[in-house]
PDB file of C-alpha atoms in Angstrom:
ATOM      1  CA  MET A   1       0.199   0.081   0.301  1.00  0.00           C
ATOM      2  CA  ARG A   2       1.270   3.391  -1.086  1.00  0.00           C
ATOM      3  CA  LYS A   3       2.461   5.453   2.234  1.00  0.00           C
ATOM      4  CA  ARG A   4      -0.327   8.299   1.241  1.00  0.00           C
ATOM      5  CA  THR A   5      -3.070   6.052   0.722  1.00  0.00           C
ATOM      6  CA  LYS A   6      -2.601   4.304   4.125  1.00  0.00           C
ATOM      7  CA  ALA A   7      -1.900   8.126   5.979  1.00  0.00           C
ATOM      8  CA  ARG A   8      -5.701   9.316   3.905  1.00  0.00           C
ATOM      9  CA  GLU A   9      -6.313   5.092   5.857  1.00  0.00           C
ATOM     10  CA  CYS A  10      -5.120   6.860   8.896  1.00  0.00           C
ATOM     11  CA  ALA A  11      -6.807   9.717   8.972  1.00  0.00           C
ATOM     12  CA  LEU A  12      -9.689   8.145   8.722  1.00  0.00           C
ATOM     13  CA  LYS A  13      -9.863   6.132  11.245  1.00  0.00           C
ATOM     14  CA  ILE A  14      -8.510   9.678  13.484  1.00  0.00           C
ATOM     15  CA  LEU A  15     -11.759  11.234  12.308  1.00  0.00           C
ATOM     16  CA  TYR A  16     -14.602   7.873  13.131  1.00  0.00           C
ATOM     17  CA  ALA A  17     -12.874   8.305  16.416  1.00  0.00           C
ATOM     18  CA  ILE A  18     -13.207  12.086  16.960  1.00  0.00           C
ATOM     19  CA  ASP A  19     -17.040  11.344  15.500  1.00  0.00           C
ATOM     20  CA  ILE A  20     -17.536   8.952  18.005  1.00  0.00           C
ATOM     21  CA  THR A  21     -15.930  10.346  21.024  1.00  0.00           C
ATOM     22  CA  GLY A  22     -15.984  14.290  20.182  1.00  0.00           C
ATOM     23  CA  GLN A  23     -12.598  14.141  21.653  1.00  0.00           C
ATOM     24  CA  GLY A  24     -10.391  16.963  20.286  1.00  0.00           C
ATOM     25  CA  PRO A  25      -7.550  16.215  17.250  1.00  0.00           C
ATOM     26  CA  ASP A  26      -4.799  17.019  19.154  1.00  0.00           C
ATOM     27  CA  GLU A  27      -5.748  14.367  21.647  1.00  0.00           C
ATOM     28  CA  SER A  28      -7.110  11.432  18.949  1.00  0.00           C
ATOM     29  CA  ILE A  29      -4.052  12.040  16.898  1.00  0.00           C
ATOM     30  CA  ASP A  30      -1.665  10.657  19.394  1.00  0.00           C
ATOM     31  CA  VAL A  31      -3.935   8.023  20.960  1.00  0.00           C
ATOM     32  CA  PHE A  32      -4.198   6.867  17.613  1.00  0.00           C
ATOM     33  CA  TRP A  33      -0.667   6.821  16.910  1.00  0.00           C
ATOM     34  CA  LEU A  34       0.357   4.844  20.007  1.00  0.00           C
ATOM     35  CA  ASN A  35      -1.660   2.320  19.030  1.00  0.00           C
ATOM     36  CA  ASN A  36      -0.604   1.997  15.295  1.00  0.00           C
ATOM     37  CA  GLU A  37       3.260   2.735  16.252  1.00  0.00           C
ATOM     38  CA  GLU A  38       3.638   0.930  13.110  1.00  0.00           C
ATOM     39  CA  SER A  39       3.321   3.393  10.571  1.00  0.00           C
ATOM     40  CA  ASP A  40       7.335   5.578   9.300  1.00  0.00           C
ATOM     41  CA  ASN A  41       7.092   9.569  10.265  1.00  0.00           C
ATOM     42  CA  GLN A  42       5.607  10.441   6.501  1.00  0.00           C
ATOM     43  CA  THR A  43       2.496   8.536   6.695  1.00  0.00           C
ATOM     44  CA  LYS A  44       1.982  10.170  10.384  1.00  0.00           C
ATOM     45  CA  GLU A  45       3.013  13.910   9.234  1.00  0.00           C
ATOM     46  CA  PHE A  46      -0.134  13.611   5.876  1.00  0.00           C
ATOM     47  CA  ALA A  47      -2.840  11.905   8.003  1.00  0.00           C
ATOM     48  CA  SER A  48      -2.003  13.956  11.268  1.00  0.00           C
ATOM     49  CA  SER A  49      -2.104  17.498   8.956  1.00  0.00           C
ATOM     50  CA  ALA A  50      -4.959  15.250   6.816  1.00  0.00           C
ATOM     51  CA  VAL A  51      -7.172  15.441  10.412  1.00  0.00           C
ATOM     52  CA  ARG A  52      -5.765  19.041  11.536  1.00  0.00           C
ATOM     53  CA  GLY A  53      -7.250  20.622   8.324  1.00  0.00           C
ATOM     54  CA  VAL A  54     -10.680  18.847   8.294  1.00  0.00           C
ATOM     55  CA  CYS A  55     -10.928  19.738  11.989  1.00  0.00           C
ATOM     56  CA  LYS A  56      -9.699  23.154  11.691  1.00  0.00           C
ATOM     57  CA  ASN A  57     -12.201  23.415   8.513  1.00  0.00           C
ATOM     58  CA  MET A  58     -15.029  21.423   9.520  1.00  0.00           C
ATOM     59  CA  GLU A  59     -17.482  24.200   9.388  1.00  0.00           C
ATOM     60  CA  LEU A  60     -16.874  25.380   5.977  1.00  0.00           C
ATOM     61  CA  ILE A  61     -16.130  21.675   4.629  1.00  0.00           C
ATOM     62  CA  ASP A  62     -19.899  19.938   5.830  1.00  0.00           C
ATOM     63  CA  SER A  63     -21.936  23.526   4.794  1.00  0.00           C
ATOM     64  CA  VAL A  64     -20.172  21.849   1.369  1.00  0.00           C
ATOM     65  CA  ILE A  65     -20.708  18.570   1.577  1.00  0.00           C
ATOM     66  CA  THR A  66     -24.535  19.705   3.156  1.00  0.00           C
ATOM     67  CA  LYS A  67     -24.571  21.725  -0.125  1.00  0.00           C
ATOM     68  CA  TYR A  68     -24.370  19.267  -2.508  1.00  0.00           C
ATOM     69  CA  THR A  69     -25.779  16.535  -0.415  1.00  0.00           C
ATOM     70  CA  THR A  70     -29.551  17.043  -1.417  1.00  0.00           C
ATOM     71  CA  ASN A  71     -31.842  15.358   0.652  1.00  0.00           C
ATOM     72  CA  TRP A  72     -29.359  14.007   2.920  1.00  0.00           C
ATOM     73  CA  GLN A  73     -28.228  15.446   6.395  1.00  0.00           C
ATOM     74  CA  LEU A  74     -24.791  15.767   7.734  1.00  0.00           C
ATOM     75  CA  LYS A  75     -25.856  13.587  10.959  1.00  0.00           C
ATOM     76  CA  ARG A  76     -28.256  11.675   9.493  1.00  0.00           C
ATOM     77  CA  MET A  77     -25.060   9.844   7.403  1.00  0.00           C
ATOM     78  CA  ALA A  78     -22.764   7.353   7.964  1.00  0.00           C
ATOM     79  CA  VAL A  79     -20.021   7.699   9.587  1.00  0.00           C
ATOM     80  CA  ILE A  80     -17.823   6.028   7.507  1.00  0.00           C
ATOM     81  CA  ASP A  81     -19.176   7.600   4.624  1.00  0.00           C
ATOM     82  CA  ARG A  82     -19.752  11.612   5.658  1.00  0.00           C
ATOM     83  CA  ASN A  83     -15.527  11.268   7.095  1.00  0.00           C
ATOM     84  CA  VAL A  84     -14.384  10.212   3.678  1.00  0.00           C
ATOM     85  CA  ILE A  85     -15.672  13.170   1.966  1.00  0.00           C
ATOM     86  CA  ARG A  86     -14.731  15.142   4.345  1.00  0.00           C
ATOM     87  CA  CYS A  87     -10.921  13.766   4.209  1.00  0.00           C
ATOM     88  CA  ALA A  88     -11.309  14.475   0.378  1.00  0.00           C
ATOM     89  CA  THR A  89     -13.485  17.578   0.132  1.00  0.00           C
ATOM     90  CA  TYR A  90     -10.462  18.849   2.772  1.00  0.00           C
ATOM     91  CA  GLU A  91      -7.916  17.143   0.373  1.00  0.00           C
ATOM     92  CA  LEU A  92     -10.282  19.585  -2.726  1.00  0.00           C
ATOM     93  CA  LEU A  93     -10.100  22.700  -1.412  1.00  0.00           C
ATOM     94  CA  PHE A  94      -7.262  23.378   0.319  1.00  0.00           C
ATOM     95  CA  ARG A  95      -4.508  20.628  -0.786  1.00  0.00           C
ATOM     96  CA  GLU A  96      -3.757  22.219  -4.588  1.00  0.00           C
ATOM     97  CA  ASP A  97      -0.661  20.133  -4.800  1.00  0.00           C
ATOM     98  CA  ILE A  98      -2.952  16.875  -4.565  1.00  0.00           C
ATOM     99  CA  PRO A  99      -4.619  16.614  -7.936  1.00  0.00           C
ATOM    100  CA  PRO A 100      -8.307  16.166  -7.735  1.00  0.00           C
ATOM    101  CA  LYS A 101      -9.188  12.029  -9.817  1.00  0.00           C
ATOM    102  CA  VAL A 102      -6.357  11.363  -6.979  1.00  0.00           C
ATOM    103  CA  SER A 103      -8.415  12.648  -4.310  1.00  0.00           C
ATOM    104  CA  ILE A 104     -12.165  11.275  -5.409  1.00  0.00           C
ATOM    105  CA  ASN A 105     -10.313   8.199  -6.682  1.00  0.00           C
ATOM    106  CA  GLU A 106      -8.656   7.538  -2.908  1.00  0.00           C
ATOM    107  CA  ALA A 107     -11.953   8.667  -1.285  1.00  0.00           C
ATOM    108  CA  ILE A 108     -14.210   6.388  -3.295  1.00  0.00           C
ATOM    109  CA  ASP A 109     -11.603   3.036  -2.501  1.00  0.00           C
ATOM    110  CA  MET A 110     -11.562   4.134   1.345  1.00  0.00           C
ATOM    111  CA  ALA A 111     -15.664   4.353   0.703  1.00  0.00           C
ATOM    112  CA  LYS A 112     -15.615   1.404  -0.941  1.00  0.00           C
ATOM    113  CA  LYS A 113     -13.653  -0.258   1.894  1.00  0.00           C
ATOM    114  CA  TYR A 114     -14.838   0.810   4.957  1.00  0.00           C
ATOM    115  CA  GLY A 115     -18.121   1.648   3.735  1.00  0.00           C
ATOM    116  CA  ASP A 116     -21.241  -0.286   3.043  1.00  0.00           C
ATOM    117  CA  LYS A 117     -22.198  -1.108  -0.359  1.00  0.00           C
ATOM    118  CA  ASP A 118     -23.284   2.291  -1.556  1.00  0.00           C
ATOM    119  CA  SER A 119     -20.801   3.562  -0.743  1.00  0.00           C
ATOM    120  CA  GLY A 120     -18.245   4.702  -3.238  1.00  0.00           C
ATOM    121  CA  SER A 121     -20.655   5.548  -5.484  1.00  0.00           C
ATOM    122  CA  PHE A 122     -22.063   8.368  -2.950  1.00  0.00           C
ATOM    123  CA  VAL A 123     -18.701   9.253  -1.720  1.00  0.00           C
ATOM    124  CA  ASN A 124     -18.426   9.566  -5.752  1.00  0.00           C
ATOM    125  CA  GLY A 125     -20.900  10.989  -7.033  1.00  0.00           C
ATOM    126  CA  VAL A 126     -20.919  13.921  -3.641  1.00  0.00           C
ATOM    127  CA  LEU A 127     -17.207  14.577  -5.022  1.00  0.00           C
ATOM    128  CA  ASP A 128     -17.698  14.636  -8.459  1.00  0.00           C
ATOM    129  CA  LYS A 129     -20.367  17.864  -7.306  1.00  0.00           C
ATOM    130  CA  ILE A 130     -18.132  19.712  -4.795  1.00  0.00           C
ATOM    131  CA  ASN A 131     -15.270  19.019  -8.119  1.00  0.00           C
ATOM    132  CA  LYS A 132     -17.336  20.570 -10.554  1.00  0.00           C
ATOM    133  CA  ALA A 133     -18.325  22.483  -8.412  1.00  0.00           C
ATOM    134  CA  GLU A 134     -16.165  24.334  -5.986  1.00  0.00           C
ATOM    135  CA  ARG A 135     -12.623  24.121  -8.134  1.00  0.00           C
ATOM    136  CA  VAL A 136     -13.995  26.495 -10.601  1.00  0.00           C
ATOM    137  CA  LYS A 137     -15.112  29.405  -8.110  1.00  0.00           C
ATOM    138  CA  LYS A 138     -11.110  28.308  -6.778  1.00  0.00           C
ATOM    139  CA  ASN A 139      -9.823  29.174 -10.413  1.00  0.00           C
TER     140      ASN A 139
END
Protein backbone atom coordinates (compact mmCIF):
# COMPACT_ATOMS: atom_id res chain seq x y z
CA MET A 1 0.00 0.00 0.00
CA ARG A 2 1.28 3.43 -0.92
CA LYS A 3 2.22 5.78 1.93
CA ARG A 4 -0.42 8.40 1.15
CA THR A 5 -3.10 5.74 0.79
CA LYS A 6 -2.15 4.38 4.20
CA ALA A 7 -2.04 7.92 5.60
CA ARG A 8 -5.54 8.66 4.28
CA GLU A 9 -6.82 5.48 5.91
CA CYS A 10 -5.20 6.50 9.19
CA ALA A 11 -6.74 9.98 8.90
CA LEU A 12 -10.16 8.38 8.32
CA LYS A 13 -9.76 6.23 11.42
CA ILE A 14 -8.74 9.23 13.52
CA LEU A 15 -11.65 11.33 12.23
CA TYR A 16 -13.98 8.43 12.92
CA ALA A 17 -12.70 8.32 16.51
CA ILE A 18 -13.16 12.08 16.88
CA ASP A 19 -16.71 11.79 15.54
CA ILE A 20 -17.60 8.93 17.90
CA THR A 21 -15.79 10.03 21.08
CA GLY A 22 -15.98 13.81 20.80
CA GLN A 23 -12.28 14.10 21.69
CA GLY A 24 -10.22 16.87 20.17
CA PRO A 25 -7.95 16.25 17.18
CA ASP A 26 -4.63 16.42 19.04
CA GLU A 27 -5.71 13.94 21.71
CA SER A 28 -7.20 11.58 19.11
CA ILE A 29 -4.08 11.77 16.95
CA ASP A 30 -1.83 11.02 19.95
CA VAL A 31 -3.95 8.04 21.04
CA PHE A 32 -4.09 6.68 17.50
CA TRP A 33 -0.32 6.80 17.00
CA LEU A 34 0.31 5.21 20.39
CA ASN A 35 -1.70 2.22 19.19
CA ASN A 36 -0.30 2.24 15.62
CA GLU A 37 3.42 2.69 16.01
CA GLU A 38 4.35 0.77 12.84
CA SER A 39 3.66 3.80 10.61
CA ASP A 40 6.61 5.80 9.32
CA ASN A 41 7.03 9.55 9.85
CA GLN A 42 5.77 10.55 6.37
CA THR A 43 2.55 8.61 6.90
CA LYS A 44 2.08 10.10 10.35
CA GLU A 45 2.74 13.65 9.11
CA PHE A 46 0.36 13.41 6.14
CA ALA A 47 -2.43 11.79 8.20
CA SER A 48 -2.05 14.16 11.15
CA SER A 49 -1.97 17.18 8.83
CA ALA A 50 -5.15 16.00 7.10
CA VAL A 51 -6.96 15.48 10.41
CA ARG A 52 -5.94 18.89 11.71
CA GLY A 53 -6.90 20.49 8.39
CA VAL A 54 -10.33 18.86 8.39
CA CYS A 55 -10.97 19.80 12.02
CA LYS A 56 -9.74 23.38 11.58
CA ASN A 57 -12.00 23.87 8.55
CA MET A 58 -14.87 21.60 9.63
CA GLU A 59 -17.56 24.28 9.49
CA LEU A 60 -16.71 25.27 5.92
CA ILE A 61 -16.19 21.66 4.80
CA ASP A 62 -19.51 20.57 6.28
CA SER A 63 -21.35 23.49 4.68
CA VAL A 64 -19.91 22.61 1.27
CA ILE A 65 -20.84 18.94 1.71
CA THR A 66 -24.37 19.87 2.82
CA LYS A 67 -24.75 22.09 -0.24
CA TYR A 68 -24.15 19.12 -2.58
CA THR A 69 -25.94 16.33 -0.70
CA THR A 70 -29.51 16.94 -1.68
CA ASN A 71 -31.96 15.33 0.76
CA TRP A 72 -29.14 14.23 3.09
CA GLN A 73 -28.40 15.69 6.47
CA LEU A 74 -24.77 15.38 7.47
CA LYS A 75 -25.60 13.96 10.88
CA ARG A 76 -27.70 11.20 9.29
CA MET A 77 -24.93 10.01 6.95
CA ALA A 78 -22.97 6.92 7.88
CA VAL A 79 -19.99 7.99 9.99
CA ILE A 80 -17.55 6.40 7.52
CA ASP A 81 -19.11 8.08 4.49
CA ARG A 82 -19.24 11.46 6.23
CA ASN A 83 -15.57 11.34 7.19
CA VAL A 84 -14.36 9.98 3.85
CA ILE A 85 -16.15 12.89 2.18
CA ARG A 86 -14.72 15.35 4.72
CA CYS A 87 -11.15 14.16 4.06
CA ALA A 88 -11.51 14.37 0.30
CA THR A 89 -13.34 17.72 0.44
CA TYR A 90 -10.50 19.10 2.54
CA GLU A 91 -8.04 17.98 -0.14
CA LEU A 92 -10.17 19.40 -2.95
CA LEU A 93 -10.56 22.78 -1.29
CA PHE A 94 -7.22 23.27 0.48
CA ARG A 95 -4.57 20.99 -1.05
CA GLU A 96 -3.76 22.27 -4.52
CA ASP A 97 -0.69 20.01 -4.57
CA ILE A 98 -2.97 16.94 -4.80
CA PRO A 99 -4.77 16.35 -8.11
CA PRO A 100 -8.57 16.21 -7.64
CA LYS A 101 -8.74 12.87 -9.44
CA VAL A 102 -6.38 11.33 -6.88
CA SER A 103 -8.38 12.65 -3.91
CA ILE A 104 -11.65 11.41 -5.38
CA ASN A 105 -10.36 7.98 -6.40
CA GLU A 106 -8.71 7.40 -3.02
CA ALA A 107 -11.95 8.43 -1.27
CA ILE A 108 -14.02 6.06 -3.40
CA ASP A 109 -11.62 3.20 -2.63
CA MET A 110 -11.81 3.92 1.13
CA ALA A 111 -15.60 4.14 1.00
CA LYS A 112 -15.76 0.76 -0.75
CA LYS A 113 -13.33 -0.77 1.75
CA TYR A 114 -14.81 0.62 4.97
CA GLY A 115 -18.38 1.60 4.07
CA ASP A 116 -21.39 -0.37 2.90
CA LYS A 117 -22.17 -1.59 -0.62
CA ASP A 118 -23.46 1.82 -1.80
CA SER A 119 -20.79 3.98 -0.15
CA GLY A 120 -18.47 4.12 -3.16
CA SER A 121 -21.08 5.46 -5.54
CA PHE A 122 -22.48 7.87 -2.93
CA VAL A 123 -19.03 9.31 -2.17
CA ASN A 124 -18.23 9.53 -5.88
CA GLY A 125 -21.42 11.46 -6.63
CA VAL A 126 -20.93 13.98 -3.83
CA LEU A 127 -17.23 14.57 -4.51
CA ASP A 128 -17.79 14.89 -8.25
CA LYS A 129 -20.33 17.68 -7.62
CA ILE A 130 -18.03 19.42 -5.15
CA ASN A 131 -15.06 19.17 -7.49
CA LYS A 132 -16.93 20.52 -10.50
CA ALA A 133 -18.61 23.40 -8.66
CA GLU A 134 -16.18 24.46 -5.93
CA ARG A 135 -12.85 24.07 -7.74
CA VAL A 136 -14.18 26.11 -10.67
CA LYS A 137 -14.89 28.98 -8.23
CA LYS A 138 -11.27 28.93 -7.07
CA ASN A 139 -9.84 29.26 -10.59
